[in-house]
PDB file of C-alpha atoms in Angstrom:
ATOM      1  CA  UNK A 116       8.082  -8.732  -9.790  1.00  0.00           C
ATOM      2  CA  UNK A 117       7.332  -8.547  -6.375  1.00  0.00           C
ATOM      3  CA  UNK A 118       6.275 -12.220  -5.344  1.00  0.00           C
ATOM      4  CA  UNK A 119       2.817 -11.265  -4.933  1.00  0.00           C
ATOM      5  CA  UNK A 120       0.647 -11.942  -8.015  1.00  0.00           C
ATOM      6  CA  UNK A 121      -3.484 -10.399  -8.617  1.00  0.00           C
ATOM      7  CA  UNK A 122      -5.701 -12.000 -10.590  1.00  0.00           C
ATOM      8  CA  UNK A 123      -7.355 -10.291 -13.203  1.00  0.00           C
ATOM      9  CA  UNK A 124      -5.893  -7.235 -13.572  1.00  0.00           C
ATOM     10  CA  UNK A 125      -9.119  -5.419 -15.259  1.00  0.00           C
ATOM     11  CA  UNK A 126     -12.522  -6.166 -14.077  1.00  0.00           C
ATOM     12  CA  UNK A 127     -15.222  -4.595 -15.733  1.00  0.00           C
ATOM     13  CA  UNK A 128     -18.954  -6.159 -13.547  1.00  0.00           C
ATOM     14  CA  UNK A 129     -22.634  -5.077 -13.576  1.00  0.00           C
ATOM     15  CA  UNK A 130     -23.970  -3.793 -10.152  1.00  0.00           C
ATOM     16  CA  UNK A 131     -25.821  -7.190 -10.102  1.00  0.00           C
ATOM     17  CA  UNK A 132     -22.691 -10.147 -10.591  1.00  0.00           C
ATOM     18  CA  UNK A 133     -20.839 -11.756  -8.516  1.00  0.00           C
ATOM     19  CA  UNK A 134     -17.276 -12.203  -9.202  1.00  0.00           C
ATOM     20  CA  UNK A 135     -13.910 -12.771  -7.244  1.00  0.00           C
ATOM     21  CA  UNK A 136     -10.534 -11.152  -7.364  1.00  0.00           C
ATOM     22  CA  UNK A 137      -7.759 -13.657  -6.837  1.00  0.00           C
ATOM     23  CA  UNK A 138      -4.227 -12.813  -5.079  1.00  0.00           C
ATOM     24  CA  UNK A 139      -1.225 -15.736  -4.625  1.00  0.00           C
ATOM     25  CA  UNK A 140       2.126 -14.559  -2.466  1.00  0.00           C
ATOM     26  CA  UNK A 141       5.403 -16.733  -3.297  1.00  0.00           C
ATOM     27  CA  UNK A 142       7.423 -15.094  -0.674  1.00  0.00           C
ATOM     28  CA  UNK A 143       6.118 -17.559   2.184  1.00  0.00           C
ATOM     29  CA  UNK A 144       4.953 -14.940   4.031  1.00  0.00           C
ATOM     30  CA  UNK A 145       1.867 -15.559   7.082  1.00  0.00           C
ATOM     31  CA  UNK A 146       0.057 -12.053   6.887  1.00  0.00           C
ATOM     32  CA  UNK A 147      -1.976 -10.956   3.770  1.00  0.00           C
ATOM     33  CA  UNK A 148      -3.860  -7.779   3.224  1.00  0.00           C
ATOM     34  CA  UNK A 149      -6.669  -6.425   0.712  1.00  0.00           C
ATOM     35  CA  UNK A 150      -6.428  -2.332   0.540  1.00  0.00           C
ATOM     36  CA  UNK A 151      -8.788  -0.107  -1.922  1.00  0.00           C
ATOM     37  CA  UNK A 152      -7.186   2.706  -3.461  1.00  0.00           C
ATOM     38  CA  UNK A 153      -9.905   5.020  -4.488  1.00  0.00           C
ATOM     39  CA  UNK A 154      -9.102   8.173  -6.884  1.00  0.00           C
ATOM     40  CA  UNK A 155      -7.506  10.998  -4.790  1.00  0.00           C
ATOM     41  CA  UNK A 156      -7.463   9.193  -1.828  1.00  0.00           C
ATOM     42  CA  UNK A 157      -5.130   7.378   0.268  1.00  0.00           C
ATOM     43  CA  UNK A 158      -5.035   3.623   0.596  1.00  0.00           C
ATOM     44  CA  UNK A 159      -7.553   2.115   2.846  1.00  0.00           C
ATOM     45  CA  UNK A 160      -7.410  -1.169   4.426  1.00  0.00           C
ATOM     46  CA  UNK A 161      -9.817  -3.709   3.885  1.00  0.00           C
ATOM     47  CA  UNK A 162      -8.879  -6.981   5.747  1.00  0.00           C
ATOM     48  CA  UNK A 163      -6.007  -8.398   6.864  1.00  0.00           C
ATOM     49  CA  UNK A 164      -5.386 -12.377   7.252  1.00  0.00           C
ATOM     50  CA  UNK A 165      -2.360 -13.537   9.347  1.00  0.00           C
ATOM     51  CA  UNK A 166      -1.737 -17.140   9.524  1.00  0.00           C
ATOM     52  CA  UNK A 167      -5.385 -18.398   7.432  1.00  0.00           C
ATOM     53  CA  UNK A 168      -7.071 -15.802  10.488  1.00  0.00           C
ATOM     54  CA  UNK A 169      -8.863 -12.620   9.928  1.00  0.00           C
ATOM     55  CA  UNK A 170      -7.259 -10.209  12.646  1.00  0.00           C
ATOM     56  CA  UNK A 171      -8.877  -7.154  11.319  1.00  0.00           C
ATOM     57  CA  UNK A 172     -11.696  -6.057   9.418  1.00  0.00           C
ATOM     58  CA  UNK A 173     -12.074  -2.307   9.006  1.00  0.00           C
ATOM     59  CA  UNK A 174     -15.552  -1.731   8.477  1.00  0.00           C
ATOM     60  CA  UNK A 175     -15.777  -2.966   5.194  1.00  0.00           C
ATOM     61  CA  UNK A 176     -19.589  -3.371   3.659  1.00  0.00           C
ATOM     62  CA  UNK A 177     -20.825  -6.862   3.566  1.00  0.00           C
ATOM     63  CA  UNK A 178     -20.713  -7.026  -0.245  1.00  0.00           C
ATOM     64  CA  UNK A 179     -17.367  -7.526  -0.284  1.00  0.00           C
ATOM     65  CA  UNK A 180     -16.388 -11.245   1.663  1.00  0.00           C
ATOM     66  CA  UNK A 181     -12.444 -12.134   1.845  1.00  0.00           C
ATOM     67  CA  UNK A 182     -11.300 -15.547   2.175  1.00  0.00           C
ATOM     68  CA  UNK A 183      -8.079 -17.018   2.833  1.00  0.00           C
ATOM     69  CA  UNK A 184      -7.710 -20.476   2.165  1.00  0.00           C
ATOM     70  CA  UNK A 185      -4.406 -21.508   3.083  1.00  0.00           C
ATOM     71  CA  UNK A 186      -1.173 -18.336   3.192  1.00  0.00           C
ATOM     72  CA  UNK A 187      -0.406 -18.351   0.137  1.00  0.00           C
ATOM     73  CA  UNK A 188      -4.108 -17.312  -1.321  1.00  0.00           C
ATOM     74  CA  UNK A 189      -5.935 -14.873  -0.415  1.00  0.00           C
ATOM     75  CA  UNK A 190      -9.594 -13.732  -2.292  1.00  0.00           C
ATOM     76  CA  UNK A 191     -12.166 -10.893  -1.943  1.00  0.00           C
ATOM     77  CA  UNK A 192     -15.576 -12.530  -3.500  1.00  0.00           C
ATOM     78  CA  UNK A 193     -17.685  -9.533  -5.030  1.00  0.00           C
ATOM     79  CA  UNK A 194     -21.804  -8.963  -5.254  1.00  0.00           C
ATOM     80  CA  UNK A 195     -24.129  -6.634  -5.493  1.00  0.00           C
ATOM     81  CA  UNK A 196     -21.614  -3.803  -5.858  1.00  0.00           C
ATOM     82  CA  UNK A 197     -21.755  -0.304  -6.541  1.00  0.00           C
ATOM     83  CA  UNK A 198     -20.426   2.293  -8.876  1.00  0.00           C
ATOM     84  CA  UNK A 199     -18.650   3.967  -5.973  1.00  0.00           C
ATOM     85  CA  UNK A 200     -16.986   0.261  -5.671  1.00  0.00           C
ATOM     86  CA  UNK A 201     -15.039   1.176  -8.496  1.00  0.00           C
ATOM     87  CA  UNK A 202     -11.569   1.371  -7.751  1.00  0.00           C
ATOM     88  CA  UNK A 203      -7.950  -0.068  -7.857  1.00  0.00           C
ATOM     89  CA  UNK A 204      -8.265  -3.028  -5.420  1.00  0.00           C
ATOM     90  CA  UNK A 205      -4.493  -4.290  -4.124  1.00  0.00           C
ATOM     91  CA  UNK A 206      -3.216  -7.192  -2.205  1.00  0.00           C
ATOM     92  CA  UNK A 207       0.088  -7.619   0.047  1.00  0.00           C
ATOM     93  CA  UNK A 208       1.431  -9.636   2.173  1.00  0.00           C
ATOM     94  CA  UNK A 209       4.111  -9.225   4.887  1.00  0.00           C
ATOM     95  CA  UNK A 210       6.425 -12.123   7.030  1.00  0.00           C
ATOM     96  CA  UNK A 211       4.422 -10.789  10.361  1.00  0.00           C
ATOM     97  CA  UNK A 212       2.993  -7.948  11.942  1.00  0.00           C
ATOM     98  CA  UNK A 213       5.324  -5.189  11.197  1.00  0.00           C
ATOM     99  CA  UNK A 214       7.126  -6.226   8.623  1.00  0.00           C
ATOM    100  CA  UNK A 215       8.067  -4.931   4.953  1.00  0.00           C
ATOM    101  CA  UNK A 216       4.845  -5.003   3.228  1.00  0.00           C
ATOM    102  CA  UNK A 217       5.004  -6.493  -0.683  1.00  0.00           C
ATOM    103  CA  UNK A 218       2.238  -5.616  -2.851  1.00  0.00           C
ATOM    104  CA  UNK A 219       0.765  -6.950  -5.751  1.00  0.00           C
ATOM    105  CA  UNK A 220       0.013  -4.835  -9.136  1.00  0.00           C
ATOM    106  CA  UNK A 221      -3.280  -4.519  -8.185  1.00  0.00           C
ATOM    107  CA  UNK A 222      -7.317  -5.241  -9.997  1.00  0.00           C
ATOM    108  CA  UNK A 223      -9.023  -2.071 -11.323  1.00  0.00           C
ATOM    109  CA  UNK A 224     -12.294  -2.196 -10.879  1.00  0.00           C
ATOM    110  CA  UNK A 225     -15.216  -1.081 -12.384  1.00  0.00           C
ATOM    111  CA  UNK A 226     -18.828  -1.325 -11.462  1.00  0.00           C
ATOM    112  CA  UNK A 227     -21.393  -0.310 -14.568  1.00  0.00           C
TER     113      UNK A 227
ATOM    114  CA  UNK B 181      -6.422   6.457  15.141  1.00  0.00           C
ATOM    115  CA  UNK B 182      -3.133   6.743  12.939  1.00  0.00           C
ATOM    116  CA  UNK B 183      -3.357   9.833  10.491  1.00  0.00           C
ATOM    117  CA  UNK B 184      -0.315  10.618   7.931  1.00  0.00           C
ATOM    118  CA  UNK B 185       0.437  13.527   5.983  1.00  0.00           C
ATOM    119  CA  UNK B 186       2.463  14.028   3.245  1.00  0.00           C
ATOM    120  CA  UNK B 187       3.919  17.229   2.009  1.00  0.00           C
ATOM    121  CA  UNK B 188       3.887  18.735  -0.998  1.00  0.00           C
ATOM    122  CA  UNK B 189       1.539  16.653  -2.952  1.00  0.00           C
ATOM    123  CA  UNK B 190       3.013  17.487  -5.819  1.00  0.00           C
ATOM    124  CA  UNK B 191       6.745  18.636  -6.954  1.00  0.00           C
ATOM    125  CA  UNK B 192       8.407  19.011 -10.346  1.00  0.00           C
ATOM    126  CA  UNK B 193      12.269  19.542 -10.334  1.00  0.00           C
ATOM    127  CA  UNK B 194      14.903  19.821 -13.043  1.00  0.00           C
ATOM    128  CA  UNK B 195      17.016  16.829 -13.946  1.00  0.00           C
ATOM    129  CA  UNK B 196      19.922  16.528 -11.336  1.00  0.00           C
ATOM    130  CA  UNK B 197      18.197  18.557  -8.224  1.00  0.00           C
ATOM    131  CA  UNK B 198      17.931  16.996  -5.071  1.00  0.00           C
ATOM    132  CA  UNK B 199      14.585  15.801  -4.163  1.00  0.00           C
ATOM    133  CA  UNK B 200      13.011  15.926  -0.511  1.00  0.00           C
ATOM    134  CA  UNK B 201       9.793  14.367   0.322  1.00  0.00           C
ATOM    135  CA  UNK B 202       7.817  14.734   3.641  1.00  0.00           C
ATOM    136  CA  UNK B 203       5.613  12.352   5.594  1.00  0.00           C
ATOM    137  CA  UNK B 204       4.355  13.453   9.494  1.00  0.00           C
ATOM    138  CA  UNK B 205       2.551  10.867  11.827  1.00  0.00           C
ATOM    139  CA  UNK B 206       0.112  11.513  14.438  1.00  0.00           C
ATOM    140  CA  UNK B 207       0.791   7.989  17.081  1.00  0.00           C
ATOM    141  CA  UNK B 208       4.558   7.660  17.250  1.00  0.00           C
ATOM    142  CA  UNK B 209       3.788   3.577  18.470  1.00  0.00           C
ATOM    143  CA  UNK B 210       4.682   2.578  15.126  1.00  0.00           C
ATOM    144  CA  UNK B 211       6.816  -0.810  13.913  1.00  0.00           C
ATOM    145  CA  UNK B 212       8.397   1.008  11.433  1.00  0.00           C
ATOM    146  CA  UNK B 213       7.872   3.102   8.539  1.00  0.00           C
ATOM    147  CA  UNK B 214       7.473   2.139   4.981  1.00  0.00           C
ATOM    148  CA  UNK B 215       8.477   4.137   1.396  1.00  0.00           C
ATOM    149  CA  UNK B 216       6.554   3.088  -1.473  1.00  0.00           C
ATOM    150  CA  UNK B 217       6.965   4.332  -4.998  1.00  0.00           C
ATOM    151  CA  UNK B 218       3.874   3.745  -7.179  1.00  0.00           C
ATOM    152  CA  UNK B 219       3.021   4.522 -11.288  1.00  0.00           C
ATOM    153  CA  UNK B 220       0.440   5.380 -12.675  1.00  0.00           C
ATOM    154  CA  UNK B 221      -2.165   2.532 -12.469  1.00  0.00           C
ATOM    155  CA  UNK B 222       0.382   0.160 -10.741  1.00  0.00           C
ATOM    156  CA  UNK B 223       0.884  -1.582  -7.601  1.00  0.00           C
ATOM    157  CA  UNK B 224       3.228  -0.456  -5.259  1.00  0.00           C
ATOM    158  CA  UNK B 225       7.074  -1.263  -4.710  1.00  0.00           C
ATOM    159  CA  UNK B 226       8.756  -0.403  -1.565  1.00  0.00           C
ATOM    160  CA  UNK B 227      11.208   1.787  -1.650  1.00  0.00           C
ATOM    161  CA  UNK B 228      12.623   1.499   2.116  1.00  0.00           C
ATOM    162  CA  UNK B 229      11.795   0.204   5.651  1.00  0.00           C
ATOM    163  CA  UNK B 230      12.750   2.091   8.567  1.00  0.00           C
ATOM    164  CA  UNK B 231      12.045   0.150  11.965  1.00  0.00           C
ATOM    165  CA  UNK B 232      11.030   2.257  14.961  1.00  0.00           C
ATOM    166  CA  UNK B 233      14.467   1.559  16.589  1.00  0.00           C
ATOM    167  CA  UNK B 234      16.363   3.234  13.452  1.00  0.00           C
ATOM    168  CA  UNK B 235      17.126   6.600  12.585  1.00  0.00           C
ATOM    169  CA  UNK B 236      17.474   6.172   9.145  1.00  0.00           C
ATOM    170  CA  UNK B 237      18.117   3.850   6.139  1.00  0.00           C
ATOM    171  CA  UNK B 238      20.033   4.398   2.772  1.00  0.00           C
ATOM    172  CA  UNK B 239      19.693   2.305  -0.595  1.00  0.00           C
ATOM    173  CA  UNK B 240      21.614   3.955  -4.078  1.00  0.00           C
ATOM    174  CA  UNK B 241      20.473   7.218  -3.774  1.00  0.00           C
ATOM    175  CA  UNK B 242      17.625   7.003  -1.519  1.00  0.00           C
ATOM    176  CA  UNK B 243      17.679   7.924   1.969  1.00  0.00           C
ATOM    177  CA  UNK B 244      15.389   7.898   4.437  1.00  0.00           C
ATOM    178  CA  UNK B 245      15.052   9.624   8.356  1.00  0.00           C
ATOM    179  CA  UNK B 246      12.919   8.734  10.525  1.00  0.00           C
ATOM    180  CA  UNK B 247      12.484  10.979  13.910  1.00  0.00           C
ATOM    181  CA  UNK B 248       9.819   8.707  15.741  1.00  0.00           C
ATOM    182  CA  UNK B 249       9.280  11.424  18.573  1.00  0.00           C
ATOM    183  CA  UNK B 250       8.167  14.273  16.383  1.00  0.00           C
ATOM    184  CA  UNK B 251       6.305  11.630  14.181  1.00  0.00           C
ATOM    185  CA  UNK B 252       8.119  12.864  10.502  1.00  0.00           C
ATOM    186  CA  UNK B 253       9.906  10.996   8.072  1.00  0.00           C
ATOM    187  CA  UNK B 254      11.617  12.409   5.233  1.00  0.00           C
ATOM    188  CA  UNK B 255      12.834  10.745   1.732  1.00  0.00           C
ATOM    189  CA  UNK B 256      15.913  12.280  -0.203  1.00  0.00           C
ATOM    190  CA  UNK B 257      16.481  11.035  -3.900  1.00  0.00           C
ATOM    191  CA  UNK B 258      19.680  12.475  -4.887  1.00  0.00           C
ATOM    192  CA  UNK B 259      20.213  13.828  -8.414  1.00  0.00           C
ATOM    193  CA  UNK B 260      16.927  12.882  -9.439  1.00  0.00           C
ATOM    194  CA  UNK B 261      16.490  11.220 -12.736  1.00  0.00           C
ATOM    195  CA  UNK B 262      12.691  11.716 -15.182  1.00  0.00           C
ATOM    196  CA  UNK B 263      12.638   7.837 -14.196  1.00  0.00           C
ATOM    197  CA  UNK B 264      12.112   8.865 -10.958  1.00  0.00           C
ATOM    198  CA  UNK B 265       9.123  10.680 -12.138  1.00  0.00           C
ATOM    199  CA  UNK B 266       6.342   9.009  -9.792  1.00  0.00           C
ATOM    200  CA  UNK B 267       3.930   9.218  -7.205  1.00  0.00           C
ATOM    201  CA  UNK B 268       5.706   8.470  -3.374  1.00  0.00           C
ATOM    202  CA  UNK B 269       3.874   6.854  -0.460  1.00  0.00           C
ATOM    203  CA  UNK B 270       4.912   6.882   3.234  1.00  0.00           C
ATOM    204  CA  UNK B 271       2.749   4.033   5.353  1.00  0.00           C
ATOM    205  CA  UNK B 272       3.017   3.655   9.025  1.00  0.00           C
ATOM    206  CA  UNK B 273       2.753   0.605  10.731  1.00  0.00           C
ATOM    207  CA  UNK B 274       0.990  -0.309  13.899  1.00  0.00           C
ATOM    208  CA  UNK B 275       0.311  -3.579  14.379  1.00  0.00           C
ATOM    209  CA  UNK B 276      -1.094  -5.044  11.387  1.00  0.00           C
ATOM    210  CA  UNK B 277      -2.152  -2.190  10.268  1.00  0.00           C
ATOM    211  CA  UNK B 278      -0.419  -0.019   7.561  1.00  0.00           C
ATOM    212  CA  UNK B 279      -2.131   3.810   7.398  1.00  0.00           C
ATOM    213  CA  UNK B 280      -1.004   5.734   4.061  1.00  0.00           C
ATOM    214  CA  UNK B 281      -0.492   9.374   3.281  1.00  0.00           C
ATOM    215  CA  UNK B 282      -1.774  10.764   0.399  1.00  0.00           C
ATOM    216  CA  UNK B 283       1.321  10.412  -1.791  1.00  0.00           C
ATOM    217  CA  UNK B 284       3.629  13.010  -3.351  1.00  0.00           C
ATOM    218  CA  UNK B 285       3.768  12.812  -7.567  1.00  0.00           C
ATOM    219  CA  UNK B 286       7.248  13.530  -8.361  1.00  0.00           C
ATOM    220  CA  UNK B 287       7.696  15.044 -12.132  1.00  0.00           C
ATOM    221  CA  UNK B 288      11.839  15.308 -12.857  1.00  0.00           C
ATOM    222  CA  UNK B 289      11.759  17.421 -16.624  1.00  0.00           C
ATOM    223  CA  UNK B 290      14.678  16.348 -18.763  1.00  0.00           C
TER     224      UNK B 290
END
């Protein structure tokens, strides 16, 4: 258990849905991330929220919209997707800006 | 733009051998740098956290070096275990911004 919790943890969505992958952090922590981990590649960051703010958004298509509520929640809302969408889809958060990174165990992902 | 390497991406060792795992860096600017150990279809769990300002860190039998101004890090497990059989992720941080090596997947044969 590492304080940060992902909501659901299989996703199985038509190219045409919309749905929305929930993540909650107990650790009181002001920075939250969204990272894709694709097969055979590395992690890729996705967003990052510190403090309710986006601070970085690395060129992520417009089908997939983050919001962050308050610190503690943090969601990536999901539409029109495609099959190379499919993936293992992982939130963490951190205290700051360079510190230790807690993830969650992750949403797989898969667009049919 | 931060690039990471990890070397070998894979390794498969006899219980009780000694296990040494690579990462390299490309922008030595970093915060710190991060160990991960991640299963198959899990999350991740960190391992260890080495700020910039540290040569290296030690938890049970995991230690890690980090020599910021050749941009490497290295991970020892000593007297590996099969439950150490996993994949192992370096991350370095700059700014916000954590950028992952590929992994290494670990296999320890009883």
């Amino acid at each position: 258990e590492t304080g940060v919790t992902q909501t659901p943890r299989h996703l199985v969505m038509g190219m045409t849905n919309k749905k929305s992958l929930k993540c909650e952090q107990h650790l009181g922590h002001n920075a939250m991330y969204w990272y894709k981990q694709s097969a055979k590649k590395p992690l890729e960051l996705m967003f990052v929220y510190s403090l309710e703010e986006r601070v970085e958004n690395n060129s992520v298509p417009s089908r997939f919209s983050p919001e962050c509520p308050n610190s503690s929640h943090l969601f990536l809302h999901l539409h029109t997707l495609q099959p190379e969408d499919s993936a293992l889809y992982l939130c963490a958060s951190s205290l700051n800006r360079g510190h230790e990174a807690f993830f969650g165990q992750g949403t797989r992902l898969t667009v049919v | 733009k931060q690039e990471v390497t990890q070397i070998p991406a894979a390794l498969s060792v006899p219980e009780g051998e000694n296990l040494v795992l690579n990462c390299s860096f490309t922008d030595s600017a970093i915060y710190n740098l991060q160990w991960f150990r991640q299963d198959p279809g899990k999350g991740l769990t960190s391992l260890l956290l080495i700020q910039s300002s540290q040569r290296e860190q030690t938890s049970g039998r995991l230690n890690a070096s980090l020599d910021k101004s050749s941009g490497r890090s290295t991970l020892y497990i000593a007297a590996s275990q099969p439950g150490d059989s996993a994949t192992y992720l370096c991350a370095a941080s700059n700014d916000y911004k954590l950028s992952f090596g590929a992994g290494t997947t670990v296999t320890v044969r009883a």
